[in-house]
Tab-separated table of C-alpha atoms (C1' of nucleotides) in Angstrom:
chain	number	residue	atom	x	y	z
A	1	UNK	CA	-13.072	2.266	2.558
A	2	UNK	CA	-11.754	0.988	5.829
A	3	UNK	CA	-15.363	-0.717	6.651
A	4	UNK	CA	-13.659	-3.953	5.397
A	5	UNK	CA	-11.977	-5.072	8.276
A	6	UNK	CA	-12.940	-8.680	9.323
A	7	UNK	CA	-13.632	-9.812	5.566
A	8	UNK	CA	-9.925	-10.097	4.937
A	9	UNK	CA	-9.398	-13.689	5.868
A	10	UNK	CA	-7.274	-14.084	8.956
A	11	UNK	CA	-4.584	-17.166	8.656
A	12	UNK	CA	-5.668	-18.215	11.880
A	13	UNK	CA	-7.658	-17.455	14.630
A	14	UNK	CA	-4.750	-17.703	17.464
A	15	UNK	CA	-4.421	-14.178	19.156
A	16	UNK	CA	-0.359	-14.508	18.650
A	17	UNK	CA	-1.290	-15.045	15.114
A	18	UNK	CA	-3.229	-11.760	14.976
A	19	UNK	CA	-1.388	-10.147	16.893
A	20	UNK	CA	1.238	-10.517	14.316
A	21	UNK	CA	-0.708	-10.067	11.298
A	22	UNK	CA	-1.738	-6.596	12.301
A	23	UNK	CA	1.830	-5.494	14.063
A	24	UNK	CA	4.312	-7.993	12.404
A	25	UNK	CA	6.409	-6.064	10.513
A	26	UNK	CA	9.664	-3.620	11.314
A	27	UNK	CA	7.608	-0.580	11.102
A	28	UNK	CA	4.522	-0.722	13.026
A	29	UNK	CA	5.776	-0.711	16.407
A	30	UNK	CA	8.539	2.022	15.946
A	31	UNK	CA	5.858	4.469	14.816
A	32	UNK	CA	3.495	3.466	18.359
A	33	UNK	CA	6.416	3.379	20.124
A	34	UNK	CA	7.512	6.826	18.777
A	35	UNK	CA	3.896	8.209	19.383
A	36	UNK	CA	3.906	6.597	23.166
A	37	UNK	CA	8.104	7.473	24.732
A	38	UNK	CA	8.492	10.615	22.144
A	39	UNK	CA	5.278	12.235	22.023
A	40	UNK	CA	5.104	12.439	18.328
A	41	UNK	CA	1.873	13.346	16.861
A	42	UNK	CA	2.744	15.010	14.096
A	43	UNK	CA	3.599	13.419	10.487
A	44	UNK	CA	6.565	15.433	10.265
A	45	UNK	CA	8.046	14.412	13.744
A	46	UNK	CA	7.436	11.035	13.041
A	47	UNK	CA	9.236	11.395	9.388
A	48	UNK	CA	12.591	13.470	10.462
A	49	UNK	CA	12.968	12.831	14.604
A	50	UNK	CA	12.606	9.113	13.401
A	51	UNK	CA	16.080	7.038	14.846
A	52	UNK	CA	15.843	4.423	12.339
A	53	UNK	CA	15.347	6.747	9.686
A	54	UNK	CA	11.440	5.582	7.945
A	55	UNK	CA	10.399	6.454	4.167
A	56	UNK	CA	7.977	9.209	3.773
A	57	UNK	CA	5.707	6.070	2.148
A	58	UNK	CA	6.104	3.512	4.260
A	59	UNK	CA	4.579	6.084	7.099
A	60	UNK	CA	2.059	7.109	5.076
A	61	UNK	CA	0.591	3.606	4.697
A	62	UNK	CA	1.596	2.659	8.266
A	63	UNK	CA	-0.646	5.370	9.594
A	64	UNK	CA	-3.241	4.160	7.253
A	65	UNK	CA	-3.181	0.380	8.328
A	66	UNK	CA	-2.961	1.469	11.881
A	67	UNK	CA	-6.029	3.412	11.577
A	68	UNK	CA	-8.070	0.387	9.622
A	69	UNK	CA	-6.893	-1.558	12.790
A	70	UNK	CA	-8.098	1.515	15.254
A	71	UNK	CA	-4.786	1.015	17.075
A	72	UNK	CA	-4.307	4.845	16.528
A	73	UNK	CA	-6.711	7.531	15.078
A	74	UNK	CA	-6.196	11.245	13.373
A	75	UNK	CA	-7.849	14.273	13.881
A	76	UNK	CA	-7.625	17.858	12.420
A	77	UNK	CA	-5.008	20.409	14.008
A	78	UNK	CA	-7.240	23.183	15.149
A	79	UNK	CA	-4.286	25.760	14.964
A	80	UNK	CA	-2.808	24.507	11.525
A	81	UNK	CA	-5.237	24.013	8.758
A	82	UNK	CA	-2.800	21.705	7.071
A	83	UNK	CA	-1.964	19.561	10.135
A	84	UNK	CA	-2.920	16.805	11.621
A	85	UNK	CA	-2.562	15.203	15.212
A	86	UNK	CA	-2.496	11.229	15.551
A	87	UNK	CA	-3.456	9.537	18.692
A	88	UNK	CA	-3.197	6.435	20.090
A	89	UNK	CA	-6.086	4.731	21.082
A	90	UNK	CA	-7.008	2.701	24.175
A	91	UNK	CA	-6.164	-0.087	22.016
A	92	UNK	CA	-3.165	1.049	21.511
A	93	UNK	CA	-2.352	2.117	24.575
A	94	UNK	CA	-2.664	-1.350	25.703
A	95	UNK	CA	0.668	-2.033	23.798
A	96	UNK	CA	2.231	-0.571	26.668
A	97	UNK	CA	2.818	-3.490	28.286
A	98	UNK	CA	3.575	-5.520	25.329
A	99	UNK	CA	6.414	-2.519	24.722
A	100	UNK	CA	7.677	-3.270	28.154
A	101	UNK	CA	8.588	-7.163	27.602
A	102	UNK	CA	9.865	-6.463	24.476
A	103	UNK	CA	12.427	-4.050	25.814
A	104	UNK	CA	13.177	-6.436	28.308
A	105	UNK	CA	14.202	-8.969	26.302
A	106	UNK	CA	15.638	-6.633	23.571
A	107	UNK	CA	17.885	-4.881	26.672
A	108	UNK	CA	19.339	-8.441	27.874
A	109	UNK	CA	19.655	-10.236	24.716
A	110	UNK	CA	20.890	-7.866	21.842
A	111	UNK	CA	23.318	-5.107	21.875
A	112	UNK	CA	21.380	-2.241	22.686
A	113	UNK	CA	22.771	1.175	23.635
A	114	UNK	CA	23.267	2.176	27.302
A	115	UNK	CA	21.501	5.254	26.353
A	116	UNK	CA	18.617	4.155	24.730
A	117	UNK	CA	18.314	0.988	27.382
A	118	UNK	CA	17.374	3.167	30.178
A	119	UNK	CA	13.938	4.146	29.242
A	120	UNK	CA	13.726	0.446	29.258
A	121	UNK	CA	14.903	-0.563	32.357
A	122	UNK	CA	12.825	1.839	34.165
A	123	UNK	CA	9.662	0.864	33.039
A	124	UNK	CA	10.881	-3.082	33.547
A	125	UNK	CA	11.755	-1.754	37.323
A	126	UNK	CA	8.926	0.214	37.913
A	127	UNK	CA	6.684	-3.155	37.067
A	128	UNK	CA	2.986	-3.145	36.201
A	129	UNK	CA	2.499	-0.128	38.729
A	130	UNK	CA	4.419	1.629	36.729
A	131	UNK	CA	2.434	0.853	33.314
A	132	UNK	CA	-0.354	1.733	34.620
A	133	UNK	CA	0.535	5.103	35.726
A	134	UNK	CA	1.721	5.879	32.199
A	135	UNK	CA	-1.334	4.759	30.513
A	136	UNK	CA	-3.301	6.905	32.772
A	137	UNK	CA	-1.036	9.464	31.345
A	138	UNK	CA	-1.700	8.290	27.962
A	139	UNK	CA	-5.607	8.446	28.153
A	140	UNK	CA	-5.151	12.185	29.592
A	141	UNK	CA	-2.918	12.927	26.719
A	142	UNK	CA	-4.577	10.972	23.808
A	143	UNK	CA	-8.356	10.372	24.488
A	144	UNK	CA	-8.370	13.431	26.774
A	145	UNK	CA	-9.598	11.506	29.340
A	146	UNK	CA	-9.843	14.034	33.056
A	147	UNK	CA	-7.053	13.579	34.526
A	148	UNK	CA	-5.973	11.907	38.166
A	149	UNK	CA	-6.368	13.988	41.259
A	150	UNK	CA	-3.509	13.833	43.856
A	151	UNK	CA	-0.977	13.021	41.354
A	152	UNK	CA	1.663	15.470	41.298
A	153	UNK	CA	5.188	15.962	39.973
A	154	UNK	CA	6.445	15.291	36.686
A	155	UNK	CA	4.780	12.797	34.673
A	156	UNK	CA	5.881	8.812	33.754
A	157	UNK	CA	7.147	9.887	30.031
A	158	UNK	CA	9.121	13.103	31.531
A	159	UNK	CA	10.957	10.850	34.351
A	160	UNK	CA	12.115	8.673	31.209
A	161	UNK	CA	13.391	11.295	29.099
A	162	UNK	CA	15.236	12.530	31.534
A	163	UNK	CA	16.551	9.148	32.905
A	164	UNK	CA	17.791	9.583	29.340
A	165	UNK	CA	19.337	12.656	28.869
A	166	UNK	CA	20.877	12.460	31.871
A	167	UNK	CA	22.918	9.316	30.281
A	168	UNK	CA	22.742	10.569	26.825
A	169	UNK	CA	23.970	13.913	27.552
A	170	UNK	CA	27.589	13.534	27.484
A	171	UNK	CA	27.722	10.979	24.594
A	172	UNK	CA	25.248	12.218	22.032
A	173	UNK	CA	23.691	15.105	20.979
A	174	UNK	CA	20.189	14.654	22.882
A	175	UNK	CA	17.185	15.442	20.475
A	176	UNK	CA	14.462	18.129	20.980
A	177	UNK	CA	11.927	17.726	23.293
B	1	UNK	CA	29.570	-19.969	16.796
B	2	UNK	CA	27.594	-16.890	15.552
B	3	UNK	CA	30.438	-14.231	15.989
B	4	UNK	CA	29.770	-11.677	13.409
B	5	UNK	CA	26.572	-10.419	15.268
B	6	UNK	CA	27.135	-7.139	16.021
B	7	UNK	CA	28.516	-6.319	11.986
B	8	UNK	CA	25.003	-6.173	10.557
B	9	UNK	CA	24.870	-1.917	10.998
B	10	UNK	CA	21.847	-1.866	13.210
B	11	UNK	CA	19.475	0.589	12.723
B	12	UNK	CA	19.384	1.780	15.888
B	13	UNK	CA	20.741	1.082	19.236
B	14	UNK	CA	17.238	0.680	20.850
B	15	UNK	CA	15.822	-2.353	22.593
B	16	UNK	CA	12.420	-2.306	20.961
B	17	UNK	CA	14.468	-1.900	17.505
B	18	UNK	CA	17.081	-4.619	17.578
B	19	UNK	CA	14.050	-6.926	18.701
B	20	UNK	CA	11.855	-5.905	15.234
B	21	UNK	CA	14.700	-6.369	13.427
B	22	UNK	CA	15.271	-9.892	15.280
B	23	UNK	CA	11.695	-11.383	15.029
B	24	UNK	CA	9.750	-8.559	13.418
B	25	UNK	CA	7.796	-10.504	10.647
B	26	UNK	CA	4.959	-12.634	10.097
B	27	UNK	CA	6.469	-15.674	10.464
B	28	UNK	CA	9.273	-15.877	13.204
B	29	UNK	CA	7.200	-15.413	15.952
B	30	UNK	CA	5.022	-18.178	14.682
B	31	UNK	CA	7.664	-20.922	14.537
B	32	UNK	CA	8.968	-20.119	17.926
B	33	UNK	CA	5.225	-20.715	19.281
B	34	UNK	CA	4.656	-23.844	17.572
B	35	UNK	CA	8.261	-25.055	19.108
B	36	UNK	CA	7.221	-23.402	22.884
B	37	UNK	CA	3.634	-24.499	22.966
B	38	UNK	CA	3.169	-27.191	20.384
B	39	UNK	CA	6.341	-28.965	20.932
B	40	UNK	CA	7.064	-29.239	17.920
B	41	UNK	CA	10.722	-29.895	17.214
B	42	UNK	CA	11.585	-31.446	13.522
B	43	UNK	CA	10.719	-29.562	10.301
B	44	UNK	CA	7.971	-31.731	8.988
B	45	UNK	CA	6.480	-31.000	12.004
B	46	UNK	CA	6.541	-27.190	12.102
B	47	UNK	CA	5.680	-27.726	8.153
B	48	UNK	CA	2.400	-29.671	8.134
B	49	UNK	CA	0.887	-29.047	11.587
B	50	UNK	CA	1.439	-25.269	11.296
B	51	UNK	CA	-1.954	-23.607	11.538
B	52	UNK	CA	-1.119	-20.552	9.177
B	53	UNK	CA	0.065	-22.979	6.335
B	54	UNK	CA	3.772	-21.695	6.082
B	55	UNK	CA	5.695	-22.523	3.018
B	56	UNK	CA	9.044	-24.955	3.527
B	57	UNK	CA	11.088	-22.430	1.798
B	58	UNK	CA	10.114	-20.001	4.322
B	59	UNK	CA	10.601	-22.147	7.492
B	60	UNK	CA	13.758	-23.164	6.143
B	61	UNK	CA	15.004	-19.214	5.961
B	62	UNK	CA	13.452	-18.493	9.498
B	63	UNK	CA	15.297	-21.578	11.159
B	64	UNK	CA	18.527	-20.192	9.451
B	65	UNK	CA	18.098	-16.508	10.503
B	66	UNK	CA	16.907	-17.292	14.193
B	67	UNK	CA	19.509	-20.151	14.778
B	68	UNK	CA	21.766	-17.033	13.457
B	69	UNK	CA	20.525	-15.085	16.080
B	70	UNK	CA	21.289	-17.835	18.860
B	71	UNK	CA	17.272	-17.892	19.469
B	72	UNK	CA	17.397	-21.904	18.535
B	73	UNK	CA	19.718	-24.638	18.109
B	74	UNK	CA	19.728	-27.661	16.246
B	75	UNK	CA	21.456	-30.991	16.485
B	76	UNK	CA	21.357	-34.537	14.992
B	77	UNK	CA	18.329	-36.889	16.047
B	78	UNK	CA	20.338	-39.780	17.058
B	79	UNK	CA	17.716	-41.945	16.450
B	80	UNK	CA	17.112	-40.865	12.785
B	81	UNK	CA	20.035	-39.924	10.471
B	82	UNK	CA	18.521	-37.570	8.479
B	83	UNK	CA	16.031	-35.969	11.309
B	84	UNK	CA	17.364	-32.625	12.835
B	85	UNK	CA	15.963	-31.313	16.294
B	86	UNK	CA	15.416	-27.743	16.729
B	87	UNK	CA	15.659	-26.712	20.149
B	88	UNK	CA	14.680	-23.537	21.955
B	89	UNK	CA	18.175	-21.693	23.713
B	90	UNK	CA	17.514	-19.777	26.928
B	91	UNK	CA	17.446	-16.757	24.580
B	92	UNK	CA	14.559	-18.128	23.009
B	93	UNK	CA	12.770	-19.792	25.892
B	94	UNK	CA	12.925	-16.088	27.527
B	95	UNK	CA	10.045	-14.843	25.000
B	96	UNK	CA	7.756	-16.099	26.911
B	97	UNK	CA	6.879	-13.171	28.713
B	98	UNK	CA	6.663	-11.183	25.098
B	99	UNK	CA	4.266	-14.248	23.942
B	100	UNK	CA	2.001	-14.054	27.180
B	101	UNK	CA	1.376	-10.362	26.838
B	102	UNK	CA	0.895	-10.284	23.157
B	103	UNK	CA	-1.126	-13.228	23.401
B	104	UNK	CA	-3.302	-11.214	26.084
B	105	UNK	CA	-3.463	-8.167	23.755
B	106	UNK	CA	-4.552	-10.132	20.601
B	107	UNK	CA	-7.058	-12.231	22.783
B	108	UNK	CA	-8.680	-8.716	24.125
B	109	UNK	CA	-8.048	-6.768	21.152
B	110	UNK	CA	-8.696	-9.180	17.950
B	111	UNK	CA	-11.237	-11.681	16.831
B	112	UNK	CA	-9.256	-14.782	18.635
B	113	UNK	CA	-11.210	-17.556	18.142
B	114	UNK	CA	-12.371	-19.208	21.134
B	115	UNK	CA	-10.541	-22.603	21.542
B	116	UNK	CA	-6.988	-20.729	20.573
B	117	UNK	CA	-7.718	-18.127	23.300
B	118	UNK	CA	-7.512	-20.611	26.004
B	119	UNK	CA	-4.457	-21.162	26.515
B	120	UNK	CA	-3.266	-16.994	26.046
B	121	UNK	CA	-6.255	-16.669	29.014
B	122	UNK	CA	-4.576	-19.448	30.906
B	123	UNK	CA	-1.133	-17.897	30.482
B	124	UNK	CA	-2.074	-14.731	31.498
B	125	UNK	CA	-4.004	-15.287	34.511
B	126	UNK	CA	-1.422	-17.780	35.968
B	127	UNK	CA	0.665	-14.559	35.839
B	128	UNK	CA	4.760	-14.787	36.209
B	129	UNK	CA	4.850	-17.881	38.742
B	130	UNK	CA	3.112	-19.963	35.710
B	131	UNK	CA	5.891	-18.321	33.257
B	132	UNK	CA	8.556	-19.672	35.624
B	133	UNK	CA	7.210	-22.864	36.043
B	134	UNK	CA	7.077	-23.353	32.186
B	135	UNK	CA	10.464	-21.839	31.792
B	136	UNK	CA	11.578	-24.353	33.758
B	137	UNK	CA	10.011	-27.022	32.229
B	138	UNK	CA	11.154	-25.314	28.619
B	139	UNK	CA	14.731	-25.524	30.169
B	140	UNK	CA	14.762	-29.291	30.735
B	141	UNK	CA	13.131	-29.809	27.687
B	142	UNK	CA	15.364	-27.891	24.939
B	143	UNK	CA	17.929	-27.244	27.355
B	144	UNK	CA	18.660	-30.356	29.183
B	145	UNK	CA	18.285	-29.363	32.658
B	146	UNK	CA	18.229	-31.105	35.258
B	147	UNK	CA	14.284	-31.387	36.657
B	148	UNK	CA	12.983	-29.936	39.258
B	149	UNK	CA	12.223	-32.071	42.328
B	150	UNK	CA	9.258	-31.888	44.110
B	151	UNK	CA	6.811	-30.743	41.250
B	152	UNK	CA	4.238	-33.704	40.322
B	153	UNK	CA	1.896	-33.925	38.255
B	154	UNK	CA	1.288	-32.611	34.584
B	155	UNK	CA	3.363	-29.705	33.590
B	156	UNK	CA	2.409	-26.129	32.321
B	157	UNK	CA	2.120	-27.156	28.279
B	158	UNK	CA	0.311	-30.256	28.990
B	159	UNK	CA	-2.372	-28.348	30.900
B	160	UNK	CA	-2.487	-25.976	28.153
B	161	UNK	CA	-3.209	-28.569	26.009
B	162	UNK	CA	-5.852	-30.591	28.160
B	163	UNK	CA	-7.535	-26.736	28.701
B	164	UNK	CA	-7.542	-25.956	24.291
B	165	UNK	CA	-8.626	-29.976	23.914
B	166	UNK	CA	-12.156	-29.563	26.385
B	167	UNK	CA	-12.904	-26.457	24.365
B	168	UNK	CA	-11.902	-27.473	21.145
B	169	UNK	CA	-13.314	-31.178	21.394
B	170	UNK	CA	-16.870	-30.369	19.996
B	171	UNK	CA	-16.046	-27.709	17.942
B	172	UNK	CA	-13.175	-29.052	15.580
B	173	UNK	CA	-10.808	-31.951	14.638
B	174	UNK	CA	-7.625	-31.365	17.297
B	175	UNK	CA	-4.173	-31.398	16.367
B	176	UNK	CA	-2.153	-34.884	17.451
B	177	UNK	CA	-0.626	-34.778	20.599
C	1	DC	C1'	17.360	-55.934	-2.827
C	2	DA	C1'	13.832	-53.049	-5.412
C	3	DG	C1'	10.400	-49.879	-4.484
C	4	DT	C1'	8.102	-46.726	-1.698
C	5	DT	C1'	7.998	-43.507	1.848
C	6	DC	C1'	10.021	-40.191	4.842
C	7	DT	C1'	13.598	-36.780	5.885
C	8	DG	C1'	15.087	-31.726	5.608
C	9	DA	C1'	15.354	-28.973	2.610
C	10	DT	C1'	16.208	-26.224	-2.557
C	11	DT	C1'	14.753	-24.257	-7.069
C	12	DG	C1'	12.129	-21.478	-10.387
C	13	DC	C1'	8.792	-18.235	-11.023
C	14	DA	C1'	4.997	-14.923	-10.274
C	15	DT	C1'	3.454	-11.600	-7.156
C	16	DC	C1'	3.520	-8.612	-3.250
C	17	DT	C1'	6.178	-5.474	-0.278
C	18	DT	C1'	9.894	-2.286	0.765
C	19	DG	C1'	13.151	1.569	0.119
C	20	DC	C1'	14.766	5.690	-2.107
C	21	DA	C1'	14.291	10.009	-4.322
C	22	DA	C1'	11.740	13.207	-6.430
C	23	DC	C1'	7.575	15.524	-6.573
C	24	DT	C1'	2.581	17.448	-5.619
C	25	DG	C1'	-1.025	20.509	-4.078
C	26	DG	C1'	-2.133	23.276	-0.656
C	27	DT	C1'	-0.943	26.528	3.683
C	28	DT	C1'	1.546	29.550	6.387
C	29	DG	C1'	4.776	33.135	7.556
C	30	DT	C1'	7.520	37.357	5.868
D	1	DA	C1'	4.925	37.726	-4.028
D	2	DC	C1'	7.846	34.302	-2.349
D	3	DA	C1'	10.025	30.943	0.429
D	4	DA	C1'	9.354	27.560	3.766
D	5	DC	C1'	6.430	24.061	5.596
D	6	DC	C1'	2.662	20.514	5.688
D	7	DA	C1'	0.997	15.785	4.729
D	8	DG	C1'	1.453	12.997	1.918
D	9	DT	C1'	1.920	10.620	-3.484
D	10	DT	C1'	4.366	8.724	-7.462
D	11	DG	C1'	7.717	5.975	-10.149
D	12	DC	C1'	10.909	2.623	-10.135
D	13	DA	C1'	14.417	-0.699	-8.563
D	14	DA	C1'	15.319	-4.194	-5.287
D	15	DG	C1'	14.030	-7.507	-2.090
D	16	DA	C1'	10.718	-10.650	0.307
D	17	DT	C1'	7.043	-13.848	-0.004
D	18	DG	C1'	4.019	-17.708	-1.685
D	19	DC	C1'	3.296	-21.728	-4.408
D	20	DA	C1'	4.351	-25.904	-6.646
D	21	DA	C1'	7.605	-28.949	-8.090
D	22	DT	C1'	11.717	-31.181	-7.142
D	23	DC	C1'	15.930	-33.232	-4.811
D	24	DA	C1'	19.156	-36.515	-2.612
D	25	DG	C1'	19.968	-39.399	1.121
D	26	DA	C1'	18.063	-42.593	4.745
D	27	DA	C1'	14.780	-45.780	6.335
D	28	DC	C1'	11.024	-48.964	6.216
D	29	DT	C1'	8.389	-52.722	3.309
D	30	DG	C1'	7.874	-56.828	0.931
DNA sequence: CAGTTCTGATTGCATCTTGCAACTGGTTGT
DNA sequence: ACAACCAGTTGCAAGATGCAATCAGAACTG
């Protein structure tokens, strides 16, 4: 049922255009971005550890569309009959950057919270080096991809999250990890 | 001017948030590229050489919400009673990193046609020193700055253009200048 | 100076999308 | 056996979108 892909009659054939057509909306991106900075792979921790607070059906069909578009993909919980683990692809990996200018922008030109800026301004700081570190990270975590000798220490998405506790702590209650 | 910004109960203090809930639909996104690489500036304009066929009631409520949002401006045409300009504000002008990488992902990711990929491929292999130098030349176009001395020749949009023209030349009817 | 065209929009209406709350069928733990 | 948990689905109201027609004022055209 998701062989249909290309047959659906693009407005235009301009890569912003698609771009948007297959991400444009105020949902998309929170669940990738949720999947990438929070580590949720679960339908459940998407649904209730959710900040903004998304409808059980809007996910559903979220996860679906983002499957057609192979921007994330599901697999069967070994340990849990009843659950299953998204990933991101490679393709959606790739958002990283994409992530990374839009926090940019969203950090200097709306009123975002000092908490929730951090994770932000490290990865703007930390520059493409940085991005590329945490899709290595990514791959090892997603597509199970072997993972980099001679690279030890905590790991690109733990350095964020604690960036953010670190400024959360005091303010807010912090949320699980 | 737009005071009661910060009123509108955001859903969530994050970056990545307040920008979906800034530009995250189908068609905001798409007027700001016509205005940042097409140049184009009056409504008829953004109307009936739009590519993805947007309807005027739509434009109209996307030139409201992002002139809300301090992303454009718009003044009198003094040449034309009736003719508005819209103008890009720094705010908006500073996309243009988001645009390049999105543009990059779509061109890699998605079925971009050829002759609209150009100028994405362009943008993304000139890397940040082209994004300056069109920045630039945004800001003295929508902004009214002064020019910068010492930089001859065609600028960054017109090169885009001449690039998408060679390609597109054989293969379709191109846009006016 | 009448008529046509051009300007930036607005209106009505049908359809698609979103949001909320309740609910389902099955699984797991006690 | 029973409650809690899992990944969703369903029904319905509200809002957003798309299309075509229309509008009023300003500017060219003869």
């Amino acid at each position: 049922m998701a062989a249909d892909k290309e047959n659906s009659a693009h407005r235009s054939g301009c890569p912003i255009n698609l771009t948007l057509e297959v991400l444009g909306d105020k949902w998309s991106l929170i669940i990738v971005r949720d999947m990438m900075f929070g580590n949720r792979r679960h339908f459940r921790e998407l649904l209730s550890q959710n900040e903004e607070g998304i409808a059980s059906n809007i996910l559903a069909d979220r996860l679906r569309r983002l499957m057609a578009e192979g921007v994330i993909s599901k697999e069967d919980d070994p340990s849990h009959k009843q659950k299953a683990i998204y990933s991101l692809t490679e393709k959606g990996i790739e958002l990283l950057p994409v992530f990374a200018m839009i926090g940019a922008w969203g950090r200097k030109w709306l009123p975002a919270s000092e908490a929730l800026s951090v994770r932000a301004r490290l990865l703007e700081e930390g520059g493409p080096a940085l991005w590329d570190e945490f899709m290595e990270e990514l791959r090892v975590e997603h597509l199970g991809a072997p993972p980099h000798a001679g690279r030890p220490g905590p790991g690109v998405r733990a350095r964020l999250q604690a960036a953010f506790e670190a400024v959360a702590g005091g303010e807010e209650n912090a949320p699980a990890t």
